[in-house]
Short mmCIF file of C-alpha atoms in Angstrom, two decimals:
data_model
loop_
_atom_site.label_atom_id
_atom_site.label_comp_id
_atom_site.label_asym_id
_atom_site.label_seq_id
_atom_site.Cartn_x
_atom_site.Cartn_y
_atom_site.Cartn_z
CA UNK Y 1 148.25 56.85 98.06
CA UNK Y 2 151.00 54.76 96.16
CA UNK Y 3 148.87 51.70 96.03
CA UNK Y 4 145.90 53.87 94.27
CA UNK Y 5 148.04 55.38 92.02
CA UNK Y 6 149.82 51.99 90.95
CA UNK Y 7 145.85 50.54 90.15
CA UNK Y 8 145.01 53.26 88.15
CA UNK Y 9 147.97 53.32 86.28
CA UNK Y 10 147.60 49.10 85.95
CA UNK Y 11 143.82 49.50 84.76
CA UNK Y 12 144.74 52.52 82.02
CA UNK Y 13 147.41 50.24 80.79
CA UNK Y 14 144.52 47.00 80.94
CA UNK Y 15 141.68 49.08 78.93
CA UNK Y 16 144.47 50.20 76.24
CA UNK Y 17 144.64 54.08 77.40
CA UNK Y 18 147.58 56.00 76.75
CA UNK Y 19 150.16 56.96 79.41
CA UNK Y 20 150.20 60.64 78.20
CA UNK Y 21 149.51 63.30 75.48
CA UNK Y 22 152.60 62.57 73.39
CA UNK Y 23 151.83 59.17 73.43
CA UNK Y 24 148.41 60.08 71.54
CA UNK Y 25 150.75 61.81 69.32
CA UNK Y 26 150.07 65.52 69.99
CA UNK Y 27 152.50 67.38 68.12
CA UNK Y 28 154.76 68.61 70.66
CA UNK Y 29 155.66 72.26 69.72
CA UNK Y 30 151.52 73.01 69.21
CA UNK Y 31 150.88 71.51 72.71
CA UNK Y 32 153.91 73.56 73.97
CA UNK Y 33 152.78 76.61 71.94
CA UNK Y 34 149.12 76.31 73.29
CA UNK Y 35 150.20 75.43 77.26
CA UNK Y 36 149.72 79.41 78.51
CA UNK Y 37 146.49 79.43 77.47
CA UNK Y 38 145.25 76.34 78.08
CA UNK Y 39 146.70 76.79 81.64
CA UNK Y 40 145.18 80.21 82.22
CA UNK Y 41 142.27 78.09 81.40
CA UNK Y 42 142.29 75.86 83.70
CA UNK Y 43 143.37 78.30 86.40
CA UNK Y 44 140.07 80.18 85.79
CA UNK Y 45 137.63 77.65 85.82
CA UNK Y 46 135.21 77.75 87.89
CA UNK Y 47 136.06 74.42 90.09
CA UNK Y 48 139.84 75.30 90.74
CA UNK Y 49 139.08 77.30 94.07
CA UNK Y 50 137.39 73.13 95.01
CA UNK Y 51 140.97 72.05 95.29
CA UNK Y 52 142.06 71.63 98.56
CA UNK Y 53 145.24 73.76 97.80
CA UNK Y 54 144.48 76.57 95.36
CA UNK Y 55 146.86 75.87 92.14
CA UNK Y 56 148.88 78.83 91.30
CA UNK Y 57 149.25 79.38 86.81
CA UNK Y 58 152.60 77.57 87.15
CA UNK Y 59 151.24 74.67 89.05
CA UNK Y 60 148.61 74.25 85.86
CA UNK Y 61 151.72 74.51 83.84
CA UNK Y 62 153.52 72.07 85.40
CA UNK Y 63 150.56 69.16 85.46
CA UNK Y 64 149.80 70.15 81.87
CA UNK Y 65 153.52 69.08 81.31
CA UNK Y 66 153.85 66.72 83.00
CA UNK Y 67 150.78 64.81 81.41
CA UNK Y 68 152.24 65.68 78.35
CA UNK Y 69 155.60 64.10 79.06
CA UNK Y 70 154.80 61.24 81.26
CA UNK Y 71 156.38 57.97 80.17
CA UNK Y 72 155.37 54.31 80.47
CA UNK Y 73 157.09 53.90 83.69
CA UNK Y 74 155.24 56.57 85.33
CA UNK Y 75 158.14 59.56 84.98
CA UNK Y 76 157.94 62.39 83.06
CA UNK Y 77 160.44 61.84 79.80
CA UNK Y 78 161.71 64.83 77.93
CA UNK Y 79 160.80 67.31 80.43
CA UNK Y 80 163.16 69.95 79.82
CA UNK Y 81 164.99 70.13 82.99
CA UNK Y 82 161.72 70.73 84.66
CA UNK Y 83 160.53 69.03 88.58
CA UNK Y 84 157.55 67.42 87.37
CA UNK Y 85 154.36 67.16 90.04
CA UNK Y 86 153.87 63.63 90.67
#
């Protein structure tokens, strides 16, 4: 699962794609502001029961985050103290 992971993250990086949101340069404090929501969002859409482990809210919160705060080296950066899902 490593190895897929790695190639993924090695063909982002080769057609120029950003590691995460705040390197797009989403403000930080909107995206933070906004994650509820958008996670309630995502926990009631329609495909989420698909998963082969139904997400709780806080797991949305937590990938939300951590796509937010992932840095170049694959790790989450500033994450506030938080485990991030990896």
């Amino acid at each position: 699962m490593e190895s897929l992971a790695t190639a993924v993250e090695r063909l982002r990086d080769a057609v120029g794609i950003e590691p995460s949101f705040q390197a797009l340069g989403i403000d930080q404090r909107s995206f933070l502001d906004a994650l509820p929501r958008q996670a309630l969002n995502a926990f009631e859409d329609q495909w989420a029961p698909a998963n082969p482990r139904m997400p709780v809210l806080d797991d949305m919160e937590e990938i939300m985050r951590t796509a937010y705060f992932w840095g170049a080296q694959g790790r989450p950066e500033a994450d506030k103290g938080r485990t991030a899902l990896v």
